[in-house]
Short mmCIF file of C-alpha atoms and ligand atoms in Angstrom, two decimals:
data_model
loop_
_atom_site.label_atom_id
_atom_site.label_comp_id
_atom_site.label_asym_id
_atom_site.label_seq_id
_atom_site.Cartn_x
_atom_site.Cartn_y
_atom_site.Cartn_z
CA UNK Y 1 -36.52 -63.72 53.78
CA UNK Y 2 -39.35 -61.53 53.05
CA UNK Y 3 -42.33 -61.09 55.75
CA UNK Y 4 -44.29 -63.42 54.21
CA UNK Y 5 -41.98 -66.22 54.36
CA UNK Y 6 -42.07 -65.78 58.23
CA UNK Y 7 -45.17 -66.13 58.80
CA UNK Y 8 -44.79 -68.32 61.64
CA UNK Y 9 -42.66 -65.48 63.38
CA UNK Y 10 -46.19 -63.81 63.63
CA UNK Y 11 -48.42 -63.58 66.21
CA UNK Y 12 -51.09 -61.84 64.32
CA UNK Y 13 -51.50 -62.53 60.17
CA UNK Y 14 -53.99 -60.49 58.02
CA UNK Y 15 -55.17 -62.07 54.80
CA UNK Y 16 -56.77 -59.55 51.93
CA UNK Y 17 -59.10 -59.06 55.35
CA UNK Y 18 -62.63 -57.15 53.69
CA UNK Y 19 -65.38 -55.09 54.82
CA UNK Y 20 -67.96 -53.33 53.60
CA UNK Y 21 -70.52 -51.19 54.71
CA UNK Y 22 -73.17 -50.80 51.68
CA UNK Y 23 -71.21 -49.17 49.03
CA UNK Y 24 -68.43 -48.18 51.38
CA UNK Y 25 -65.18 -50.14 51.50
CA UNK Y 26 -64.07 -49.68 54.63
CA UNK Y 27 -61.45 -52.28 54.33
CA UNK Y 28 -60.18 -53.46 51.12
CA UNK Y 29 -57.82 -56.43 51.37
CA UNK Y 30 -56.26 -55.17 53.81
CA UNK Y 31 -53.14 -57.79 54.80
CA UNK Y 32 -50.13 -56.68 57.51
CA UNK Y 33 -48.82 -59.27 59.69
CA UNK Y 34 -47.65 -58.21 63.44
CA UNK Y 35 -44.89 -60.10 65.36
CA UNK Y 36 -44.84 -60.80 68.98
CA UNK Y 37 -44.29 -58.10 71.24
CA UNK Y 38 -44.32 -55.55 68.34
CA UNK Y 39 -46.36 -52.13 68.78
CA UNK Y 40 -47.91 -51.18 65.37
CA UNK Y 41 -49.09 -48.39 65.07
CA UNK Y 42 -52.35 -47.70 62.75
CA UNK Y 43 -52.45 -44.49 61.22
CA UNK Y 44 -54.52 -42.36 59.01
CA UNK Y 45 -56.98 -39.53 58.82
CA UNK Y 46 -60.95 -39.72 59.66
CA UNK Y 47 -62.87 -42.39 58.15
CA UNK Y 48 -59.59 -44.65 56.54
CA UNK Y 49 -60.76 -47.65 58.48
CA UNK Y 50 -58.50 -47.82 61.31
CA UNK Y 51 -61.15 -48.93 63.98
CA UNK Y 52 -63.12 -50.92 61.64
CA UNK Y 53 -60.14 -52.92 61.20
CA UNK Y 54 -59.21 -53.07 65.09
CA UNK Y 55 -62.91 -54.18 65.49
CA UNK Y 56 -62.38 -56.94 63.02
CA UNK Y 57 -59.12 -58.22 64.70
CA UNK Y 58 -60.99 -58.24 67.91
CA UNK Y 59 -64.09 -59.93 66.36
CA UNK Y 60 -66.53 -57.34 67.87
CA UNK Y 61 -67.55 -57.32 64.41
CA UNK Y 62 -67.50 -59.92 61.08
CA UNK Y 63 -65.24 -59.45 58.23
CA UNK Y 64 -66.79 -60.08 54.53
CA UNK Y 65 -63.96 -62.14 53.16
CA UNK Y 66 -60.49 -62.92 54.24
CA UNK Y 67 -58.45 -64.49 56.49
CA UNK Y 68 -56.83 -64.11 60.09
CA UNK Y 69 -54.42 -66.34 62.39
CA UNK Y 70 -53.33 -65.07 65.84
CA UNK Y 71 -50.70 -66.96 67.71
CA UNK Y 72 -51.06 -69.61 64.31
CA UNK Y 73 -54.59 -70.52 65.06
CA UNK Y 74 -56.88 -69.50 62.52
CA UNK Y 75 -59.45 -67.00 63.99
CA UNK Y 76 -61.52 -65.65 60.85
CA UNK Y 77 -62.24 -67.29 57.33
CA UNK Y 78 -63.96 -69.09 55.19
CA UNK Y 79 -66.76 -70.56 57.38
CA UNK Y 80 -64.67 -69.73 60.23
CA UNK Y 81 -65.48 -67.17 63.20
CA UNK Y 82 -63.65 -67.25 66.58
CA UNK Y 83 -65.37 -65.21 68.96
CA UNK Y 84 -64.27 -62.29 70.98
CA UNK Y 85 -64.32 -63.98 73.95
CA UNK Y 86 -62.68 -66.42 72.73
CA UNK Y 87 -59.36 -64.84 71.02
CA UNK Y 88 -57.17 -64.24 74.05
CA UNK Y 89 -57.25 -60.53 72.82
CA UNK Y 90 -57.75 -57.16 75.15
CA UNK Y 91 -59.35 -53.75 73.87
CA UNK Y 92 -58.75 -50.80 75.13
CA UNK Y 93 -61.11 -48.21 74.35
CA UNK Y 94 -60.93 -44.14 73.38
CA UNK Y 95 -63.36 -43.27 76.39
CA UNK Y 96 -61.94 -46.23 78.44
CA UNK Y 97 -65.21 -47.97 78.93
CA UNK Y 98 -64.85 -48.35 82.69
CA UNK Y 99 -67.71 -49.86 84.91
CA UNK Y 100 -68.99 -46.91 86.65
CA UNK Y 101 -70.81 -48.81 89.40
CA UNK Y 102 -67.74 -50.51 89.97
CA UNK Y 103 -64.84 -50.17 92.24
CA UNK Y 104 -60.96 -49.57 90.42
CA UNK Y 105 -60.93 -53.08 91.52
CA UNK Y 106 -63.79 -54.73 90.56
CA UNK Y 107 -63.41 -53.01 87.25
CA UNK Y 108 -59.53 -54.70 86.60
CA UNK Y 109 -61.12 -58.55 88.20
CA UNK Y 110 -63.97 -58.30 85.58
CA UNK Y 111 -62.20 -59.90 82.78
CA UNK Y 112 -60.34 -62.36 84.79
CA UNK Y 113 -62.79 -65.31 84.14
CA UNK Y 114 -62.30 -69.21 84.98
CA UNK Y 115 -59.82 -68.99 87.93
CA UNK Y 116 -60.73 -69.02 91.50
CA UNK Y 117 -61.37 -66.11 93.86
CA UNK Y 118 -57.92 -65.61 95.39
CA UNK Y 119 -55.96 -65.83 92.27
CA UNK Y 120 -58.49 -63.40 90.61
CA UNK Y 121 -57.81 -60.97 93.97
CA UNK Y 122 -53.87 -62.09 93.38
CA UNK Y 123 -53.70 -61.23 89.70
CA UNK Y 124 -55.97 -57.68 90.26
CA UNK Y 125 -53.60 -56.61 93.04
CA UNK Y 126 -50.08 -57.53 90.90
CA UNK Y 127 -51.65 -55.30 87.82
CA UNK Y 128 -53.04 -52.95 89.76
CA UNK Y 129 -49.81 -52.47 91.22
CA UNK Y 130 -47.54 -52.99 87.74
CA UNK Y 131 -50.07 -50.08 86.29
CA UNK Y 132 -49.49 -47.80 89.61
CA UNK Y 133 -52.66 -47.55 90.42
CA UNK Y 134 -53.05 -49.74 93.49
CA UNK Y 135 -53.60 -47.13 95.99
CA UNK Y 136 -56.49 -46.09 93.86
CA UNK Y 137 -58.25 -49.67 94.35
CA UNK Y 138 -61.15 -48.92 96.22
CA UNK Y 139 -62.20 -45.32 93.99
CA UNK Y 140 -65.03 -45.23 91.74
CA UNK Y 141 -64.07 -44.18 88.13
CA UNK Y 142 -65.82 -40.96 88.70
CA UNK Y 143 -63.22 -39.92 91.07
CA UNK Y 144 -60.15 -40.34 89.46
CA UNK Y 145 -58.41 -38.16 86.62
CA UNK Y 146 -58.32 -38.83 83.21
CA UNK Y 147 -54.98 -39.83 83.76
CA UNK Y 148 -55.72 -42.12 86.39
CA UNK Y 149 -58.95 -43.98 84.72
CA UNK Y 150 -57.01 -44.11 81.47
CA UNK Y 151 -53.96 -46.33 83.32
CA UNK Y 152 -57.09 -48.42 85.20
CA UNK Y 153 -58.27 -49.06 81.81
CA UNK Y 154 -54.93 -50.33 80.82
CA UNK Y 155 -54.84 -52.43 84.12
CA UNK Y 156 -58.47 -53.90 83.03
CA UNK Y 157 -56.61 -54.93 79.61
CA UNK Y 158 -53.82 -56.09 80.23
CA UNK Y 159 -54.94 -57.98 83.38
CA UNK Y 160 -55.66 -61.25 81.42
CA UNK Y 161 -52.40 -61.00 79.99
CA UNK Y 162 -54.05 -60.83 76.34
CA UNK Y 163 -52.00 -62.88 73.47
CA UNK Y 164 -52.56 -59.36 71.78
CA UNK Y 165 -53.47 -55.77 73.48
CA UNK Y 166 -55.49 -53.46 70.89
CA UNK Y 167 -56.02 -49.58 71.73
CA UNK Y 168 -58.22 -47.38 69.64
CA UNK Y 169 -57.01 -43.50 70.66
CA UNK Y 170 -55.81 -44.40 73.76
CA UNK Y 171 -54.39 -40.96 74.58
CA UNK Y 172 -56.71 -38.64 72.60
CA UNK Y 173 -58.92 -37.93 76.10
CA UNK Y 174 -56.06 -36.45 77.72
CA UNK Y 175 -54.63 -32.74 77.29
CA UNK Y 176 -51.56 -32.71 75.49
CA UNK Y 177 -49.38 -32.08 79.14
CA UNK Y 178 -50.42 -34.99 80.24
CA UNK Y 179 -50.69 -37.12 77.00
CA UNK Y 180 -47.02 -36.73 76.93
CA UNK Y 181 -46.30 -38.42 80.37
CA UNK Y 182 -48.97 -41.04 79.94
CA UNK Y 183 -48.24 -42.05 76.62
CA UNK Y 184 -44.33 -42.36 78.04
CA UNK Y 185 -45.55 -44.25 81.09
CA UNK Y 186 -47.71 -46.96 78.84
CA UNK Y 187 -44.96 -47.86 76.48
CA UNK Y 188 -42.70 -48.02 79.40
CA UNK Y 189 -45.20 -50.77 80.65
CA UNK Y 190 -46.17 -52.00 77.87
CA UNK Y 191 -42.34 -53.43 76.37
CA UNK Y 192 -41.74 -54.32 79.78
CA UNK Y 193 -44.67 -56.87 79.76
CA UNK Y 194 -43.50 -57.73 76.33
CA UNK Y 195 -46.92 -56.57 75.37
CA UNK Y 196 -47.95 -56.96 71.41
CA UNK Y 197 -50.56 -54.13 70.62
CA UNK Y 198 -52.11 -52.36 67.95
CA UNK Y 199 -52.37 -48.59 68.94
CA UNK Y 200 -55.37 -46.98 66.64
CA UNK Y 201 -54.03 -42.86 66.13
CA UNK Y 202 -54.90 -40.36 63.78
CA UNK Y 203 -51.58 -38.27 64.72
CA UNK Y 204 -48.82 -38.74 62.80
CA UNK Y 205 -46.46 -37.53 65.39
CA UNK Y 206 -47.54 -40.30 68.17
CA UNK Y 207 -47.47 -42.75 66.08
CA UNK Y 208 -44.36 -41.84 64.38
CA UNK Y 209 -43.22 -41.51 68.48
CA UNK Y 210 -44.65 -44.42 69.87
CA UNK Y 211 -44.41 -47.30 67.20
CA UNK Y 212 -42.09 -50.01 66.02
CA UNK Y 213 -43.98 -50.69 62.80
CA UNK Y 214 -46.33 -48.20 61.36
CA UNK Y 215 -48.85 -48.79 59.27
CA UNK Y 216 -50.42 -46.27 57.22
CA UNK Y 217 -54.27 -46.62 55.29
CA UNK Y 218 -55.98 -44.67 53.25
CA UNK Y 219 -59.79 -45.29 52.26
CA UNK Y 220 -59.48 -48.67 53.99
CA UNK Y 221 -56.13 -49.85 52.11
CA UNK Y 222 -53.05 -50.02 53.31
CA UNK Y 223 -50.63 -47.65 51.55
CA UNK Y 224 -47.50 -47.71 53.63
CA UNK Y 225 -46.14 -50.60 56.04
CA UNK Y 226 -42.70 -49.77 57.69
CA UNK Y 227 -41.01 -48.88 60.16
CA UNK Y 228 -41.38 -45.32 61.31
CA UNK Y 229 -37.87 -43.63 60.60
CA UNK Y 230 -37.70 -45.97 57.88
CA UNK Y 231 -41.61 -44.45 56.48
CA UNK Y 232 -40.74 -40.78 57.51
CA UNK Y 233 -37.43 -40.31 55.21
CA UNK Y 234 -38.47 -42.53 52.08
CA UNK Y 235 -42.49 -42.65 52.23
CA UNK Y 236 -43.55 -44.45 49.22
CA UNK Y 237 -45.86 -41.75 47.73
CA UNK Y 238 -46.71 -38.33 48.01
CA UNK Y 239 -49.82 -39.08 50.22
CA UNK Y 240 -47.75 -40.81 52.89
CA UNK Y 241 -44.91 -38.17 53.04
CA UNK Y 242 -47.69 -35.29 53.18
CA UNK Y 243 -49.08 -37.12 56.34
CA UNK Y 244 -46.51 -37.96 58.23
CA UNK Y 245 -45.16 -34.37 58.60
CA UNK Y 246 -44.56 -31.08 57.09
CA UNK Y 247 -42.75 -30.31 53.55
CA UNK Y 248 -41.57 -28.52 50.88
CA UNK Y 249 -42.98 -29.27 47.13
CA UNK Y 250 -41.75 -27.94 43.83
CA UNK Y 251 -43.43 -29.13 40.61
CA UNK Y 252 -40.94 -29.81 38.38
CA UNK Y 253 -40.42 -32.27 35.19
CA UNK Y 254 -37.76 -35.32 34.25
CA UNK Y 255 -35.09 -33.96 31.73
CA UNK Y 256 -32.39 -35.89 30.66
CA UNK Y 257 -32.96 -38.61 33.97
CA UNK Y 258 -32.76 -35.45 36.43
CA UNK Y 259 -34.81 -32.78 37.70
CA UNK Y 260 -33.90 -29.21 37.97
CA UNK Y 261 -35.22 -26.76 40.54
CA UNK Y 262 -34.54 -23.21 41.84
CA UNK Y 263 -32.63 -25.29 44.68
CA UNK Y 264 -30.29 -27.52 42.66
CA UNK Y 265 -30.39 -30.65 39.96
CA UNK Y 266 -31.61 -33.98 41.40
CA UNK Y 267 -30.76 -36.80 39.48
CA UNK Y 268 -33.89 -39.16 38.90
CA UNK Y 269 -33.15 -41.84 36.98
CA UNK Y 270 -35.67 -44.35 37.47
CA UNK Y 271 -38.58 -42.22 36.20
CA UNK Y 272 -39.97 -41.16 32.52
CA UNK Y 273 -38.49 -38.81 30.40
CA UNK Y 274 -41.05 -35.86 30.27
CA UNK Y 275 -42.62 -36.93 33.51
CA UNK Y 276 -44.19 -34.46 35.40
CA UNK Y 277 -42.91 -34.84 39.55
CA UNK Y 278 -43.33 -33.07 42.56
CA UNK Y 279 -39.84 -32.74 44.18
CA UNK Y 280 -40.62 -33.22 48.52
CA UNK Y 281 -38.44 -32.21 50.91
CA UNK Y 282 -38.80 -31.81 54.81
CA UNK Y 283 -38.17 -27.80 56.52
CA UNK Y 284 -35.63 -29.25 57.87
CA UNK Y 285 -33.78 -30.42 54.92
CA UNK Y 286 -33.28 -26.70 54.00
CA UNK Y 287 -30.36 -24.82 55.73
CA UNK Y 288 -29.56 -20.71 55.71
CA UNK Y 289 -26.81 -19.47 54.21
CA UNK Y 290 -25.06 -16.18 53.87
CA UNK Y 291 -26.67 -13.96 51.25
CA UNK Y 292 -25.17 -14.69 47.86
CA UNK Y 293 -24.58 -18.53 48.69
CA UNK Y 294 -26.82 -20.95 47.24
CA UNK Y 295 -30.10 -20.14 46.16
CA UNK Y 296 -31.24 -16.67 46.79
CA UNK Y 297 -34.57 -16.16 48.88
CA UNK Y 298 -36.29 -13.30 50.73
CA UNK Y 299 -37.88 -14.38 54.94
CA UNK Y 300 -41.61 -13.55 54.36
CA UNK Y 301 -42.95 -14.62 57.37
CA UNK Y 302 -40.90 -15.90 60.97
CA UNK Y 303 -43.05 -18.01 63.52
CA UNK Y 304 -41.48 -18.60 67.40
CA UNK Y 305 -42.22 -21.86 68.25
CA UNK Y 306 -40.15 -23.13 71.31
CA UNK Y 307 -37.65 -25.39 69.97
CA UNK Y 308 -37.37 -24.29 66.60
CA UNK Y 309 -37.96 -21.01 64.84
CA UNK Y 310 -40.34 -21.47 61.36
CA UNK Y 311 -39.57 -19.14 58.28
CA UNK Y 312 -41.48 -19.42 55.22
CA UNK Y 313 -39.26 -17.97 52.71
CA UNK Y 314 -39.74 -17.15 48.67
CA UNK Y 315 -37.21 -18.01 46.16
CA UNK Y 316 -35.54 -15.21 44.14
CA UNK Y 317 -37.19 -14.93 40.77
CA UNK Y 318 -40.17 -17.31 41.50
CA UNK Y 319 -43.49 -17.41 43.22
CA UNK Y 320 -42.79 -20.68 45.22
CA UNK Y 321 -42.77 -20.54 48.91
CA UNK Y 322 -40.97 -22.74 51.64
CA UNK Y 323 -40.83 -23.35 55.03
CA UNK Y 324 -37.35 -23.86 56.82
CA UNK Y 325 -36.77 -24.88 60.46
CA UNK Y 326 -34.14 -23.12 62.28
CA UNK Y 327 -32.80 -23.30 65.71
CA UNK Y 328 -34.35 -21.02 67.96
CA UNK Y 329 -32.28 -17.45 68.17
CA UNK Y 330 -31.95 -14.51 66.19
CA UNK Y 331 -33.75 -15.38 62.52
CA UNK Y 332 -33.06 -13.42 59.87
CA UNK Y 333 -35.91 -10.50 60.37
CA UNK Y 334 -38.81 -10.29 57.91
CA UNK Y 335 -37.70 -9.04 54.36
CA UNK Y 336 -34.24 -9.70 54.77
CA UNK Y 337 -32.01 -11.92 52.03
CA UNK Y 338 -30.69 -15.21 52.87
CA UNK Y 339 -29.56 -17.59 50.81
CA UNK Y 340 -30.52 -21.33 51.36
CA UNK Y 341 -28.92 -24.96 50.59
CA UNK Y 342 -30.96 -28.22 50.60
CA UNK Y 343 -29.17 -31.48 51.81
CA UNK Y 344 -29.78 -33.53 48.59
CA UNK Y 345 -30.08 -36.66 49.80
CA UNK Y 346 -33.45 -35.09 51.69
CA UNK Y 347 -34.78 -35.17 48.33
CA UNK Y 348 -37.69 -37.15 47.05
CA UNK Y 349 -38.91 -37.17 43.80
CA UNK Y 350 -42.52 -38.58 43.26
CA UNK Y 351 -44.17 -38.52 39.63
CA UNK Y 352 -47.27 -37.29 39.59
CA UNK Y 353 -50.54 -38.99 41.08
CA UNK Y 354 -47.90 -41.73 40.93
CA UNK Y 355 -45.76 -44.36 43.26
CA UNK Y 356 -42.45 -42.70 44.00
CA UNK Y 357 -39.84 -44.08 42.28
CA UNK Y 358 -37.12 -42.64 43.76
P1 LIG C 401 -61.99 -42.12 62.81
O1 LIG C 401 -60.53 -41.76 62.95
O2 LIG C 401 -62.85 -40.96 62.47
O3 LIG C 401 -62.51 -42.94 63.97
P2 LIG C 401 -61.55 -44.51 61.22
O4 LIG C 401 -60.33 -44.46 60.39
O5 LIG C 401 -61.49 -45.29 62.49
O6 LIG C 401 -62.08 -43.06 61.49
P3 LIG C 401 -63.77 -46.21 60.59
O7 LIG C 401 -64.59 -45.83 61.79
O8 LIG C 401 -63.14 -47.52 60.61
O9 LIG C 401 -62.69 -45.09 60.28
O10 LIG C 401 -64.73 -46.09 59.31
C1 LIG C 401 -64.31 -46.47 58.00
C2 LIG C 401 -65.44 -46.19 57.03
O11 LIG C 401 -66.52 -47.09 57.27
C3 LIG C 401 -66.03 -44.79 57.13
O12 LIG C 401 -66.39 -44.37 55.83
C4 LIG C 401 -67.23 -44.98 58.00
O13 LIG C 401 -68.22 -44.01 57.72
C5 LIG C 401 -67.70 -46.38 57.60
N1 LIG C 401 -68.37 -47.09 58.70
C6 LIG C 401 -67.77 -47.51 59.85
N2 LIG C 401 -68.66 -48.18 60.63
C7 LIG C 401 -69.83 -48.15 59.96
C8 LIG C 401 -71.15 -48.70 60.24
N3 LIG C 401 -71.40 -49.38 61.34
N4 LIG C 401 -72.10 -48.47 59.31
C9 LIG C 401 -71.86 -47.80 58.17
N5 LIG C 401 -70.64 -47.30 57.84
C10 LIG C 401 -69.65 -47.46 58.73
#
């Protein structure tokens, strides 16, 4: 059964959801459905829409057209607005948006509306505690770490227990040490709860880390909707492979339902005779070789990067350049011969300014 069909596996369904802002689309029927206790992960560069969308899903802000259901209950459409308040969803914001005037404390009991004192004191203390940041209760934001306001914030979210947790950059304020750690430490909490949320990232790599579903827009359309390993070895297009991490690309054309290359035939049978392609391959699809086996090349340029060792490399007889991965060691030196082999089934072939097809 497709996703569709399921709907009412969902907890959170997007309908052709719109929004403009004069002549800017920033979302244009945008649809993805999220099921419960799912982290999706929206990603894609500056400007693609990702927090107008999380803003629209939160109701912060009004969609132009569309439709949305959390937990089956409609939310947004036709003549329909649910507000904020009113959505049993929790934001978490980039700059954490704590209450400076207020305690660690009094910041998490803030949202906890509509039950009496001692179960709002209960509930603060059991998050507080879940998050780790109990003996930090009585601090003022100002004195705690960007580590430690960052997990308060999360406290302040999640202390509702929210049908539906949304995050826009939640880790981009910390230095990448410590955006490591606490990025571990919230998805630790956050499947323990059972937590669905919708993480807003720009960074390929944390969301390719951190998600079960990924979802991937460009100029407020969604161009890729998959799961992560799933996205990273057979993205749909060119765009999406180019974004979710580095590659290879030789320009190459469909002869006889394959494509040849400095680096080996590729069969391609699904696209047009005559079609111009762009053949995509990862670094670390490419493997050295002895001088003399497989395709000759000459190491141009050898980068140390702590786990792996980058070579760019040019093909014998050709101007094309590549970039192979190799485990960190002795590289071949700069000028020497090598010869390389590419692991064909690392291949993609994508016609030109068009949907891959293979
Ligand atoms: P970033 O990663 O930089 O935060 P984003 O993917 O979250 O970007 P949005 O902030 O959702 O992108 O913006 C999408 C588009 O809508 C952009 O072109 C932006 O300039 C435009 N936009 C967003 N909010 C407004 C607004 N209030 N008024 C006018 N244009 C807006």
């Amino acid at each position: 059964m497709s996703r569709q069909e399921t709907s009412d596996a969902h907890l959170l369904s997007l309908r052709a959801v719109c929004k403009a802002f004069g002549p800017v689309a920033a979302l244009d029927q945008v649809s993805l459905q999220v099921a419960k206790g799912e982290i999706l992960c929206l990603l894609g560069p500056s400007g693609c829409g990702k927090s107008t969308l999380l803003r629209m899903i939160g109701g912060v802000e009004r969609a132009d057209d569309g439709a949305m259901e959390l937990g089956g209950r409609p939310i947004f459409g036709p003549h329909l607005f649910v507000e904020p308040e009113d959505r049993n969803i929790g934001f978490m914001f980039q700059d954490y948006a704590l209450f400076p005037h207020l305690t660690v404390a009094e910041n998490v009991a803030f949202g906890l509306r509509g039950i009496g004192r001692a179960a709002k004191a209960a509930r603060t203390a059991e998050v507080l505690d879940v998050a780790g940041v109990a003996p930090l209760a009585d601090r003022y934001p100002h004195m705690l770490s960007g580590g430690e306001q960052q997990r308060v914030a999360l406290a302040r979210a999640l202390a509702p227990r929210p049908a539906l947790l949304l995050m826009d950059e939640p880790f981009s304020n910390l230095d990448q040490g410590l955006r490591d750690t606490v990025r571990a430490e919230t998805l630790r909490l956050l499947r323990s709860l059972g937590t669905t949320a919708i993480i807003v990232t720009h960074d390929p790599q944390e969301a390719l880390a951190i998600s079960d579903r990924l979802v991937l827009l460009r100029n407020g359309r969604v161009v890729a909707d998959d799961r992560p390993r799933q996205l990273y070895q057979y993205p749909p297009d060119l765009y999406a492979a180019r974004f979710l991490g580095p590659g290879n690309e030789l320009a190459a054309s469909v002869e006889a339902g394959s494509v040849d290359t400095p680096l080996g035939r590729f069969a391609a049978p699904d696209l047009t005779e005559g079609d111009a392609v762009t053949v995509f391959f990862r670094p670390t699809a490419l493997h050295l070789l002895p001088a003399g086996d497989g395709s000759g090349a000459v190491v141009i340029d050898s980068v140390f990067r702590g786990e792996v060792e980058r070579l760019t490399l040019r093909l014998a007889g050709s101007s094309e350049l590549l970039r192979i991965e190799v485990p960190p060691g002795s590289p071949p030196p700069i000028g020497a011969a090598v010869g390389l082999g590419l692991d064909p089934g690392a291949v993609r072939i994508f016609a030109r300014d068009r949907h891959a097809k293979f």
